[in-house]
Short mmCIF file of C-alpha atoms in Angstrom, two decimals:
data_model
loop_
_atom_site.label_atom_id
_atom_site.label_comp_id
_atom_site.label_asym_id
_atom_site.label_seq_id
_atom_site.Cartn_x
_atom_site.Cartn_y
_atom_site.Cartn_z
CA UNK A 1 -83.95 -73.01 4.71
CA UNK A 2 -86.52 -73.93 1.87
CA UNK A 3 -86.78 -77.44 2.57
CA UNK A 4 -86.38 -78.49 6.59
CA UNK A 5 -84.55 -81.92 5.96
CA UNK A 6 -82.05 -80.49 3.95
CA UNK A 7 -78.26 -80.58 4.97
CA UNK A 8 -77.31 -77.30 6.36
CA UNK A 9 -75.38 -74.90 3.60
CA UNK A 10 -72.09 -74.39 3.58
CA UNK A 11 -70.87 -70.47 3.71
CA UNK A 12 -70.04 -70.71 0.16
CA UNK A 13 -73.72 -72.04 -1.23
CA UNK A 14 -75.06 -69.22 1.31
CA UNK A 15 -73.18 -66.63 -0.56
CA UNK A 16 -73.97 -68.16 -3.92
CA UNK A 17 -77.96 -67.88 -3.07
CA UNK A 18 -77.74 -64.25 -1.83
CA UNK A 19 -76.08 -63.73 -4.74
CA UNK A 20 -78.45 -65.07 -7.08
CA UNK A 21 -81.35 -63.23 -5.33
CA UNK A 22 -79.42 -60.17 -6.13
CA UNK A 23 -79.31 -60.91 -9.50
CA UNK A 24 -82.98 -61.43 -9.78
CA UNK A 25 -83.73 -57.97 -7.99
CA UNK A 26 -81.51 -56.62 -10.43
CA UNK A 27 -83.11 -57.66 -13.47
CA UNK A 28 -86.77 -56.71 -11.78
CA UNK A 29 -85.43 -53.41 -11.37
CA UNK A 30 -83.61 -52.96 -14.81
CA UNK A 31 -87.13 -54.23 -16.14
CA UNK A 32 -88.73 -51.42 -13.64
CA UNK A 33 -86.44 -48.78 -14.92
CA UNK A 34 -87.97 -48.25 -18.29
CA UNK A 35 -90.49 -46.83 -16.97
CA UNK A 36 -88.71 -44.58 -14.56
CA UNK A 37 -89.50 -40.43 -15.05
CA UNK A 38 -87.19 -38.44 -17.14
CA UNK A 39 -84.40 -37.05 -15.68
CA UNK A 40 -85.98 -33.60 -13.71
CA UNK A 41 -89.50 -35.25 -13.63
CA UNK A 42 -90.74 -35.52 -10.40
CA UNK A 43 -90.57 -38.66 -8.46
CA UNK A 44 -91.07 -40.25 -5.01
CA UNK A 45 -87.91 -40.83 -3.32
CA UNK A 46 -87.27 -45.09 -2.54
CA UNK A 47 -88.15 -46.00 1.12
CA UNK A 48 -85.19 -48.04 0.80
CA UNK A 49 -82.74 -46.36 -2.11
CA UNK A 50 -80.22 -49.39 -1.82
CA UNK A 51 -82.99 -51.88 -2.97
CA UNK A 52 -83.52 -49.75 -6.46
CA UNK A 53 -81.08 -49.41 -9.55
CA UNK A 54 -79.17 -45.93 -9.28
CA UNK A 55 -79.28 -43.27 -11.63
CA UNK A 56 -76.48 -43.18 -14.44
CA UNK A 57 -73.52 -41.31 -14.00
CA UNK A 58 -73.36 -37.51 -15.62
CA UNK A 59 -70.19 -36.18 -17.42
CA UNK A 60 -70.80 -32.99 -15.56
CA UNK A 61 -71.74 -33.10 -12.08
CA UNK A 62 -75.03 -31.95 -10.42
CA UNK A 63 -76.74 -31.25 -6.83
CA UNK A 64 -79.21 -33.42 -5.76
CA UNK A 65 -82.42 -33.03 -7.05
CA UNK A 66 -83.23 -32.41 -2.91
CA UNK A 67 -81.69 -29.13 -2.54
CA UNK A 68 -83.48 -25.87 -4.11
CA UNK A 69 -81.23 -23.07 -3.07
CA UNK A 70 -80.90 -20.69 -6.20
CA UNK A 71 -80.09 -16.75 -6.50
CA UNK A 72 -83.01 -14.49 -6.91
CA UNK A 73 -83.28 -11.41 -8.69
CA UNK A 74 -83.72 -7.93 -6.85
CA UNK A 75 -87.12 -6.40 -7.14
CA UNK A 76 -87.93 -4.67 -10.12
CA UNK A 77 -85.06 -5.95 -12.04
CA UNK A 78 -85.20 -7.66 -15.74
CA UNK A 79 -82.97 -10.39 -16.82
CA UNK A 80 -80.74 -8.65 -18.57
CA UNK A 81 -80.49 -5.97 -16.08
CA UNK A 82 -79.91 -6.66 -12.25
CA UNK A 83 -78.64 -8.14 -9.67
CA UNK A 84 -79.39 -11.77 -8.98
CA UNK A 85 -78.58 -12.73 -5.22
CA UNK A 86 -76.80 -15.25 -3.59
CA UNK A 87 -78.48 -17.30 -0.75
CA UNK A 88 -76.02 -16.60 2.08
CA UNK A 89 -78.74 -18.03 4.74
CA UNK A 90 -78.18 -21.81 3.13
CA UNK A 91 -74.33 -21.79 2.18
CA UNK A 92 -71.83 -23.39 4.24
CA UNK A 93 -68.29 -22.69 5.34
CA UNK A 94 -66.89 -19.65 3.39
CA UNK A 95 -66.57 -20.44 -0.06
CA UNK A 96 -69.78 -19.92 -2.52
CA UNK A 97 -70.26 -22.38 -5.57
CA UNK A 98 -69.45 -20.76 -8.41
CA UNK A 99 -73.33 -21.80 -9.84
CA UNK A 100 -74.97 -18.80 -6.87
CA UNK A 101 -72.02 -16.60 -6.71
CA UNK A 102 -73.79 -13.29 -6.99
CA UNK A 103 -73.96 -11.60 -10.09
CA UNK A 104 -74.92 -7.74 -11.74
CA UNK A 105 -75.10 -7.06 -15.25
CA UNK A 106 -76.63 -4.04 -17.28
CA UNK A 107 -76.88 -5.80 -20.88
CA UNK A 108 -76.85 -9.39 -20.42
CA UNK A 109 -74.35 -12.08 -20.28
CA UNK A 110 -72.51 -11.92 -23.63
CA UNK A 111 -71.93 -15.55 -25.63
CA UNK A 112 -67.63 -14.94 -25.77
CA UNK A 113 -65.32 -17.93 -28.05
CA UNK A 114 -62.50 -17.76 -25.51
CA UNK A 115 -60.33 -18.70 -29.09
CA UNK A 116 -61.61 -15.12 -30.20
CA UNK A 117 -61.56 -13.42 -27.59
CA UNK A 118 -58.02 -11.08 -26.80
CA UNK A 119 -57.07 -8.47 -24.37
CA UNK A 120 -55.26 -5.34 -25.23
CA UNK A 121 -52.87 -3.55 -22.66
CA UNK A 122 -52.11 0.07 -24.47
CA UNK A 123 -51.75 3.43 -23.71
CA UNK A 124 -48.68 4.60 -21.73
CA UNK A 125 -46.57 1.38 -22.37
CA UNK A 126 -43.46 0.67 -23.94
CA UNK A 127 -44.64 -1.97 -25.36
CA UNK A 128 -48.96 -2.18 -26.46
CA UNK A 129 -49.48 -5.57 -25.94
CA UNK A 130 -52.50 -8.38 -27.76
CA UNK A 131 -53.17 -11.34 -25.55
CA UNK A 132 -55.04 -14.39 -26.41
CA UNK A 133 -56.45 -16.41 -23.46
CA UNK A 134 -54.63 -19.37 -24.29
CA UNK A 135 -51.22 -17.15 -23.80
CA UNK A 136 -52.19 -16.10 -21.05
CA UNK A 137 -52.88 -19.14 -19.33
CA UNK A 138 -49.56 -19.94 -20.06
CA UNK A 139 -48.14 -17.22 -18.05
CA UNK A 140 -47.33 -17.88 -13.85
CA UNK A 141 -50.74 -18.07 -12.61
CA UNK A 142 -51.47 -17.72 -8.43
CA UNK A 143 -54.75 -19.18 -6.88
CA UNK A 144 -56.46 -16.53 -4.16
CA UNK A 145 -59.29 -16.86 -2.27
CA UNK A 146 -61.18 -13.53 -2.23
CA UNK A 147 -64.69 -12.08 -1.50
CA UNK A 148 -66.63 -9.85 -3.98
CA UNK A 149 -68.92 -7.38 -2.94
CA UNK A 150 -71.23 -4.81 -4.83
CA UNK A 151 -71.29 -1.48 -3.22
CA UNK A 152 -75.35 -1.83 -4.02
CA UNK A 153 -75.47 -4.55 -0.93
CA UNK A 154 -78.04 -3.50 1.63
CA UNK A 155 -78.94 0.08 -0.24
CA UNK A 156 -82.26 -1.06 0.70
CA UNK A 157 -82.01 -0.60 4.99
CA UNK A 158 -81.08 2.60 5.03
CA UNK A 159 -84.57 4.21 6.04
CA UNK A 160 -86.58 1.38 7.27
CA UNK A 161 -86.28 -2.63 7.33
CA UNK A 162 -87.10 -3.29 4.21
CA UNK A 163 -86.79 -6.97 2.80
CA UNK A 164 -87.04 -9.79 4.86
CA UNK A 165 -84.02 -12.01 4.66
CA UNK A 166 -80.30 -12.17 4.23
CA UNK A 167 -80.42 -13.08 0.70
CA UNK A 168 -81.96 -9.76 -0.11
CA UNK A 169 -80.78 -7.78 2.65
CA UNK A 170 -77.06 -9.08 1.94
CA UNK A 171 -77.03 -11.46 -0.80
CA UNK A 172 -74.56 -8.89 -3.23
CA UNK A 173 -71.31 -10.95 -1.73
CA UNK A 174 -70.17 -14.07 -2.72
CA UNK A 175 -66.59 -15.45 -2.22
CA UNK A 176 -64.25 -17.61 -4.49
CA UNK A 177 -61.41 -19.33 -5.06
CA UNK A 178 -59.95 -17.34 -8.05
CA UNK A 179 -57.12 -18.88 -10.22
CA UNK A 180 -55.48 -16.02 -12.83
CA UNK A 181 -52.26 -14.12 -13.43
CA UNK A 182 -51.21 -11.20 -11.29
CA UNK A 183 -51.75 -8.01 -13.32
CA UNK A 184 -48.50 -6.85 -11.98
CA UNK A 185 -46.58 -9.31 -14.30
CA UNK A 186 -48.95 -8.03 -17.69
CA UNK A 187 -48.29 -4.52 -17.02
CA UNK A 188 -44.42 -4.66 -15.81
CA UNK A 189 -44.07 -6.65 -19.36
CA UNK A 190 -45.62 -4.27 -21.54
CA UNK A 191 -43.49 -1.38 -19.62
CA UNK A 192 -45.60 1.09 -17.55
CA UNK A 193 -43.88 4.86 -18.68
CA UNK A 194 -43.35 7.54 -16.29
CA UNK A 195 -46.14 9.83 -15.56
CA UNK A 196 -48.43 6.89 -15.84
CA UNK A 197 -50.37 6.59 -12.46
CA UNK A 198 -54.08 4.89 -13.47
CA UNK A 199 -55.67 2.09 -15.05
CA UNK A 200 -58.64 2.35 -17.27
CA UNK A 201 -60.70 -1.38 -17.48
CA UNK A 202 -63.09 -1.92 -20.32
CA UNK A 203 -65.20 -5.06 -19.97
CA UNK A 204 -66.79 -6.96 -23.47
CA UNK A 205 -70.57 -6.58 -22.46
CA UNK A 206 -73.13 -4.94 -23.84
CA UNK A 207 -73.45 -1.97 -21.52
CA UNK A 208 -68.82 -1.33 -21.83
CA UNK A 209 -68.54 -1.33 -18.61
CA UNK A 210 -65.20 0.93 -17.93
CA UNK A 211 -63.78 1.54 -14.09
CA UNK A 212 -60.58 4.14 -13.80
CA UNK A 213 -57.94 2.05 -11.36
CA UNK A 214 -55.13 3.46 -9.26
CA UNK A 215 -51.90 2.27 -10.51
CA UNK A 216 -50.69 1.56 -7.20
CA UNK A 217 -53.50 -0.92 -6.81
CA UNK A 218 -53.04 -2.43 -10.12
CA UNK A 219 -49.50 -3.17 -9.71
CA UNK A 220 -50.29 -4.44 -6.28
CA UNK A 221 -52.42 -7.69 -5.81
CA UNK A 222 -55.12 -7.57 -8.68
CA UNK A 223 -55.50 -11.20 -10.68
CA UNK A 224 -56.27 -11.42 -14.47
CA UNK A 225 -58.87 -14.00 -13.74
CA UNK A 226 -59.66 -17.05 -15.93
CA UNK A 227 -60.29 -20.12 -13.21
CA UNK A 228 -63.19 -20.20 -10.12
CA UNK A 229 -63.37 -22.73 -7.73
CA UNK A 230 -61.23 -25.16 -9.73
CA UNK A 231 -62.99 -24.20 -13.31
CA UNK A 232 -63.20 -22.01 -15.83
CA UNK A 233 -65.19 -18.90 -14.82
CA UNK A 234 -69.16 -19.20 -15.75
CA UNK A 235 -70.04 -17.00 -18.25
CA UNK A 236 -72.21 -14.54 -15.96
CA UNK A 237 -69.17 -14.34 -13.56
CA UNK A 238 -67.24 -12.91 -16.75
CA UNK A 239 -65.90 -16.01 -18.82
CA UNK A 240 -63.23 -15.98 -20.13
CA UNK A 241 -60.87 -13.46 -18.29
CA UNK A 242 -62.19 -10.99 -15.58
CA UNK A 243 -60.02 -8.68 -12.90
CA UNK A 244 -60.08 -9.76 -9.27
CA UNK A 245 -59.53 -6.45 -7.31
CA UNK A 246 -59.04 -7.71 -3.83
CA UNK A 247 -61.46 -5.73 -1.35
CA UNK A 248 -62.88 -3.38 -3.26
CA UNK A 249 -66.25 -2.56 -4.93
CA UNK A 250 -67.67 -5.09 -6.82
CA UNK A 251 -68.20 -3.31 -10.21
CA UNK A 252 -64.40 -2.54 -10.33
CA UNK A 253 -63.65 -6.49 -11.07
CA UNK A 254 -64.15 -6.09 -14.66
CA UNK A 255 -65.98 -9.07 -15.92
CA UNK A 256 -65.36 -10.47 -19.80
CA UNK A 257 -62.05 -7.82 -19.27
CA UNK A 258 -60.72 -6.89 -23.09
CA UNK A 259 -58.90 -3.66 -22.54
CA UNK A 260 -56.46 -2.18 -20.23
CA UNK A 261 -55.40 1.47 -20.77
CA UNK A 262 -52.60 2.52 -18.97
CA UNK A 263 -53.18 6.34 -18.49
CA UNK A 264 -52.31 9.80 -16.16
CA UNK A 265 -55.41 10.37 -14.45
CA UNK A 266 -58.87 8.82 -13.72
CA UNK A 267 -60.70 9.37 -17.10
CA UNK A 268 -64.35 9.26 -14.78
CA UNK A 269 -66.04 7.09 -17.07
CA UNK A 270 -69.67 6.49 -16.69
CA UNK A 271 -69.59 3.98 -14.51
CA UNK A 272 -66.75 5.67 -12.44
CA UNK A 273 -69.65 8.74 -11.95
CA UNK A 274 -73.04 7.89 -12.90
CA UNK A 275 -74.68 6.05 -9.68
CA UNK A 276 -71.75 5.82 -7.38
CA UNK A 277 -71.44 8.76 -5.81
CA UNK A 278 -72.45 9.19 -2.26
CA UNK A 279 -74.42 12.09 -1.15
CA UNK A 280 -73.43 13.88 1.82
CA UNK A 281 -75.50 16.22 4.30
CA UNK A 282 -73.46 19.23 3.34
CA UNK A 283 -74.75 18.64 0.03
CA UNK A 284 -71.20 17.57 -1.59
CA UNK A 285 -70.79 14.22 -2.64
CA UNK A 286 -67.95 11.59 -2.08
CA UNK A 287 -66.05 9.89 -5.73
CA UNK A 288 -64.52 6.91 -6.73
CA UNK A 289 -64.76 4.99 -3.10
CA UNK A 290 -62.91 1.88 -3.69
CA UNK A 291 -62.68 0.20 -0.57
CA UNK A 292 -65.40 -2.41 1.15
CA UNK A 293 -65.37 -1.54 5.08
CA UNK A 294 -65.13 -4.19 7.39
CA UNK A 295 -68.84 -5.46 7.35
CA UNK A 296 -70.56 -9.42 8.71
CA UNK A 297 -74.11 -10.67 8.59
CA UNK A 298 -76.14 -13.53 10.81
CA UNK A 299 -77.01 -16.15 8.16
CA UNK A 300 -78.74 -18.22 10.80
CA UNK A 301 -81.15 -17.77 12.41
CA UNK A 302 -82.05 -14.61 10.02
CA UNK A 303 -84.92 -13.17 8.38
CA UNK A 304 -88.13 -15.67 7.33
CA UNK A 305 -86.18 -18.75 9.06
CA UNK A 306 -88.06 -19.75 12.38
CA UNK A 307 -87.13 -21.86 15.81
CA UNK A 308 -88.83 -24.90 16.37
CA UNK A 309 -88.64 -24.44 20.19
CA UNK A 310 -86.14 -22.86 22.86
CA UNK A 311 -83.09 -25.01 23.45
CA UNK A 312 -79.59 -24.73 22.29
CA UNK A 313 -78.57 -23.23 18.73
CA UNK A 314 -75.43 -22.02 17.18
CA UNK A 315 -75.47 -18.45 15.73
CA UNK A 316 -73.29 -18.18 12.61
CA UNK A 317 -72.77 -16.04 9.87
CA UNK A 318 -69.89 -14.05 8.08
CA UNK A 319 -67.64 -11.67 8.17
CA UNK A 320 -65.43 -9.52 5.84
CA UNK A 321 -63.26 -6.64 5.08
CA UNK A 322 -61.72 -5.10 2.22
CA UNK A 323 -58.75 -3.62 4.43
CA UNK A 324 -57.72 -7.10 5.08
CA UNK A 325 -58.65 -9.91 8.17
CA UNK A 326 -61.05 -10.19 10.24
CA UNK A 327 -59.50 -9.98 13.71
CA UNK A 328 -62.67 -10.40 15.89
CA UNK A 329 -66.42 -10.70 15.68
CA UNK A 330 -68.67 -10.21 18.53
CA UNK A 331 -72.37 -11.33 18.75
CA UNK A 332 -75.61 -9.72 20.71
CA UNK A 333 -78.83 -11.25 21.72
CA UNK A 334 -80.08 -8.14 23.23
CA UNK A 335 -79.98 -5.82 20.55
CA UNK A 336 -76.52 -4.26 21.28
CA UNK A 337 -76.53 -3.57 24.81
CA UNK A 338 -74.21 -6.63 25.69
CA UNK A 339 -71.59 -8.24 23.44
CA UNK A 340 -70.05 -11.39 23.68
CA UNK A 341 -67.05 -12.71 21.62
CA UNK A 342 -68.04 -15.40 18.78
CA UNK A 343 -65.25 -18.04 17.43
CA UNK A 344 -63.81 -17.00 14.38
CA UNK A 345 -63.46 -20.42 12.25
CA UNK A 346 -60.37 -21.55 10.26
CA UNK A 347 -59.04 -20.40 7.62
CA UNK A 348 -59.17 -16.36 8.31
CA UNK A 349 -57.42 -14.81 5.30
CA UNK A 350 -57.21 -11.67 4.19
CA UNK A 351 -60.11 -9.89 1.46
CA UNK A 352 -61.95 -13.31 2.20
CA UNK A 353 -65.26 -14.34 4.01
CA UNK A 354 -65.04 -15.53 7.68
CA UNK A 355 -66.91 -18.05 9.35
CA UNK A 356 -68.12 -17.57 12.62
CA UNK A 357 -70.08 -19.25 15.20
CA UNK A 358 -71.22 -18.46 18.96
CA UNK A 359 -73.48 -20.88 21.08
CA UNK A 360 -76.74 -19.51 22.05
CA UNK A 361 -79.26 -20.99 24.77
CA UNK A 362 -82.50 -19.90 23.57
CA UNK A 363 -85.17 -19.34 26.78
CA UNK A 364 -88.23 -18.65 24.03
CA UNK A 365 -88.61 -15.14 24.96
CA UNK A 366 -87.86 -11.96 22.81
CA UNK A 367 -84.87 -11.50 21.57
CA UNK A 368 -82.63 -9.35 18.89
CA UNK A 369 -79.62 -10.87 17.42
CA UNK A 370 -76.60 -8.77 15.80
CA UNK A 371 -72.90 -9.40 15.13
CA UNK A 372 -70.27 -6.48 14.88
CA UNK A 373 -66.62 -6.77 13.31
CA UNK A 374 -63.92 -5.66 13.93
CA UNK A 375 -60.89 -6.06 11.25
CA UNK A 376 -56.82 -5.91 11.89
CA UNK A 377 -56.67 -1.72 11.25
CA UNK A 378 -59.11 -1.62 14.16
CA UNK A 379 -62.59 -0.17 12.28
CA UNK A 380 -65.26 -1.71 14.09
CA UNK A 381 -68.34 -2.40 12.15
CA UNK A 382 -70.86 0.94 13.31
CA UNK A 383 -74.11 1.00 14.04
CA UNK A 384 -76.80 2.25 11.60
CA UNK A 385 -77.32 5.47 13.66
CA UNK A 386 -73.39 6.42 13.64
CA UNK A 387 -73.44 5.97 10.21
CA UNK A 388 -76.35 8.08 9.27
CA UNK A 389 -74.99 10.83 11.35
CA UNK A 390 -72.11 11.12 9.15
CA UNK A 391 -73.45 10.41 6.21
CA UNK A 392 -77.37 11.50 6.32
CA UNK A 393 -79.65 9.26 4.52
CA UNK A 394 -79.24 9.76 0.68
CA UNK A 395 -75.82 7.85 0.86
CA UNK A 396 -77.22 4.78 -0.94
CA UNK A 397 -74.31 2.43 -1.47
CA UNK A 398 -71.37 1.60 0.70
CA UNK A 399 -73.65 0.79 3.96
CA UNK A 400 -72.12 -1.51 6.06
CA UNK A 401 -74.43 -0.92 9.36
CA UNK A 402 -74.61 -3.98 11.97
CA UNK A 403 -77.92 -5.99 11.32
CA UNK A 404 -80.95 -6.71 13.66
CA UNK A 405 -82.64 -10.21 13.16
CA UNK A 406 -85.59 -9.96 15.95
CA UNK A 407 -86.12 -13.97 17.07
CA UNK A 408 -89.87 -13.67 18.02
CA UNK A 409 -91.58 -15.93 21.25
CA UNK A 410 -93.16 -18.06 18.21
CA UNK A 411 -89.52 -18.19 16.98
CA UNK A 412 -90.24 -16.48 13.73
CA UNK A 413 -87.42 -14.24 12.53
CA UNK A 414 -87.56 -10.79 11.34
CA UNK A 415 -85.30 -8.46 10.07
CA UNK A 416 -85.85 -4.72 12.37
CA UNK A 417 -83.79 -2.02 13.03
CA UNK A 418 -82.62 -2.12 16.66
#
């Protein structure tokens, strides 16, 4: 107490006093707050943050000004042409933020008025069809989580070891929570004729972007999609409709979709030819490859990360295949010659990324990490070698090798092929 011979307080005065002192710290900091940086200036973080005034609150939400993960663009590339990759190595759990979901575009991200914009379904239809977004969002819409995946993702390993961490090596998947309506229901309503057995896409970009689509697969499981992760799609992730085609190459989920042209054959568009055919040794070259083989990366420890010391860590990383679930993952320390079963974490859904984890007693000494999937048809996730003996080295896209992370005895990681 202030003065010793005072009476004692009752509980009530006590509270009254704390009170007031809060009220006085208050003010001091309301007074201390005008001159407080603007917001994105930098600034030393409080000693004690519950003893300083808060920052407002935002109509639109954003990550603390602590965490820096971003995508980064692929070597070479301009903003308006590229990749820009998503930072597997600091993402948790399975489902990317819509904000570093992975994106590729050859002519920008177009500026669409989702009141303007309209989608066409012609061609071998009963019934041509002009859809404005609002229409259909009125439609029966499904919610899906599924994984996307360029067929570009690790083209640059198949020679040598060539950039240094998962985000580069592996950073063309993301995977989303996608909210749409199935194209099944467009297409049976506009009347599919007889004869018709493809789908032709056309995207609203700069570059037309235009992918030929089996039928079968279009009246199967593909979304019209307008919603990600709860939201409207961002505009690089192709605001305000895209198609969602569930486990296949990235490039055939036509983002800022406009057109769908119901046809009798693959029409072998540009972007159906130019740059995605594969090679082969015989000198032949595979077409329109659709499907993402089963595939998983270690997103910790991986490349440029490093161990403070040996001791216990957990190994985890992700899986995924575009022939369904992931039915088991196994993880090596010694560079493949020993494999040991990893958990597989809830959920495991089909065309989706999978979690997994696997304890690991680090002793300090050499060692090579590597994780190998196997998905419910049974492929098992090959080895670099196998694949190169089928496929030579001028494949370029579609490699879906097991990665080598080499944990040095400093604990630095590098990405080598074992």
């Amino acid at each position: 107490m202030d003065n010793p011979g005072a009476l004692p307080e009752s509980p009530q005065e006590s509270s009254r006093r704390r009170f007031l002192k809060r009220g006085v710290a208050l003010g001091a900091a309301l007074v201390a707050g005008a001159g407080r940086p603007a917001p994105g200036q930098a600034q030393a973080a409080p000693d004690d943050p519950s003893k300083v005034l808060g920052g407002p609150r935002r109509p639109y939400g954003e990550r603390s000004r602590f965490e820096t993960a971003t995508r980064k663009a692929f070597r070479g590339k301009t903003d308006e042409v590229g990749p820009n990759m998503t930072p597997l190595q600091d993402l948790y759990g399975i489902i990317t933020p819509s904000a570093l979901h992975f994106q590729v575009h050859r002519g920008g991200v177009p500026d669409i008025d989702p009141r303007k914009h309209r989608l066409l379904i012609h061609g071998m239809v009963d019934r041509p069809v002009i859809l404005t977004v609002e229409e259909i969002k009125r439609l029966p819409s499904v919610s899906r989580i599924y994984f996307i995946e360029c067929s570009g993702n690790t083209q640059s390993e198949w020679r040598a070891p060539t950039l240094k961490n998962v985000q580069g090596t592996h950073g063309l998947t993301s995977c989303s929570e996608w909210t749409g309506v199935p194209l099944a229901l467009l297409l049976r309503e506009a009347g599919v004729q007889k004869g018709a057995t493809w789908i032709v896409a056309e995207g609203a970009d700069a570059s037309g972007n235009e992918r030929s689509i089996p039928l079968a697969k279009a009246t199967d499981d593909i979304l019209v999609a307008y919603g990600q992760n709860g939201e409207a799609l961002r505009p690089e992730n192709g605001y305000p409709l895209r198609l969602v085609v569930p486990g296949w190459t990235g490039n055939i989920n036509v983002k800022w979709l406009r057109r769908i042209t119901v046809v009798d054959r693959p029409y072998m568009t540009r972007m159906d030819g130019a740059g995605q055919p594969s090679l082969m040794p015989d000198g032949k070259a595979r077409q329109l490859m659709f499907v993402m083989e089963a595939k998983s990366v270690i997103t910790f420890p991986s490349g440029e990360q490093r161990l403070p010391g040996p001791g216990l860590y957990e190994i985890t990383g992700l899986a995924w295949s575009g022939r369904g679930r992931v039915r088991r993952l196994e993880v090596s320390t010694d560079g493949g010659k020993t494999w040991r079963d990893a958990a597989l974490q809830e959920p495991v859904r089909s065309f989706a990324h999978t979690r997994f984890r696997f304890p690991w007693r680090w002793d300090g000494r050499e060692a090579v990490l590597q994780s190998r999937c196997t998905d419910e048809t049974g492929y098992v996730q090959p080895t670099l070698a196998d694949l190169v003996k089928v496929r030579g080295l001028n494949s370029h896209y579609f490699l879906n090798a097991i990665q080598s992370w080499k944990v040095a005895g400093d604990g630095s990681v590098h990405n080598v092929h074992a």
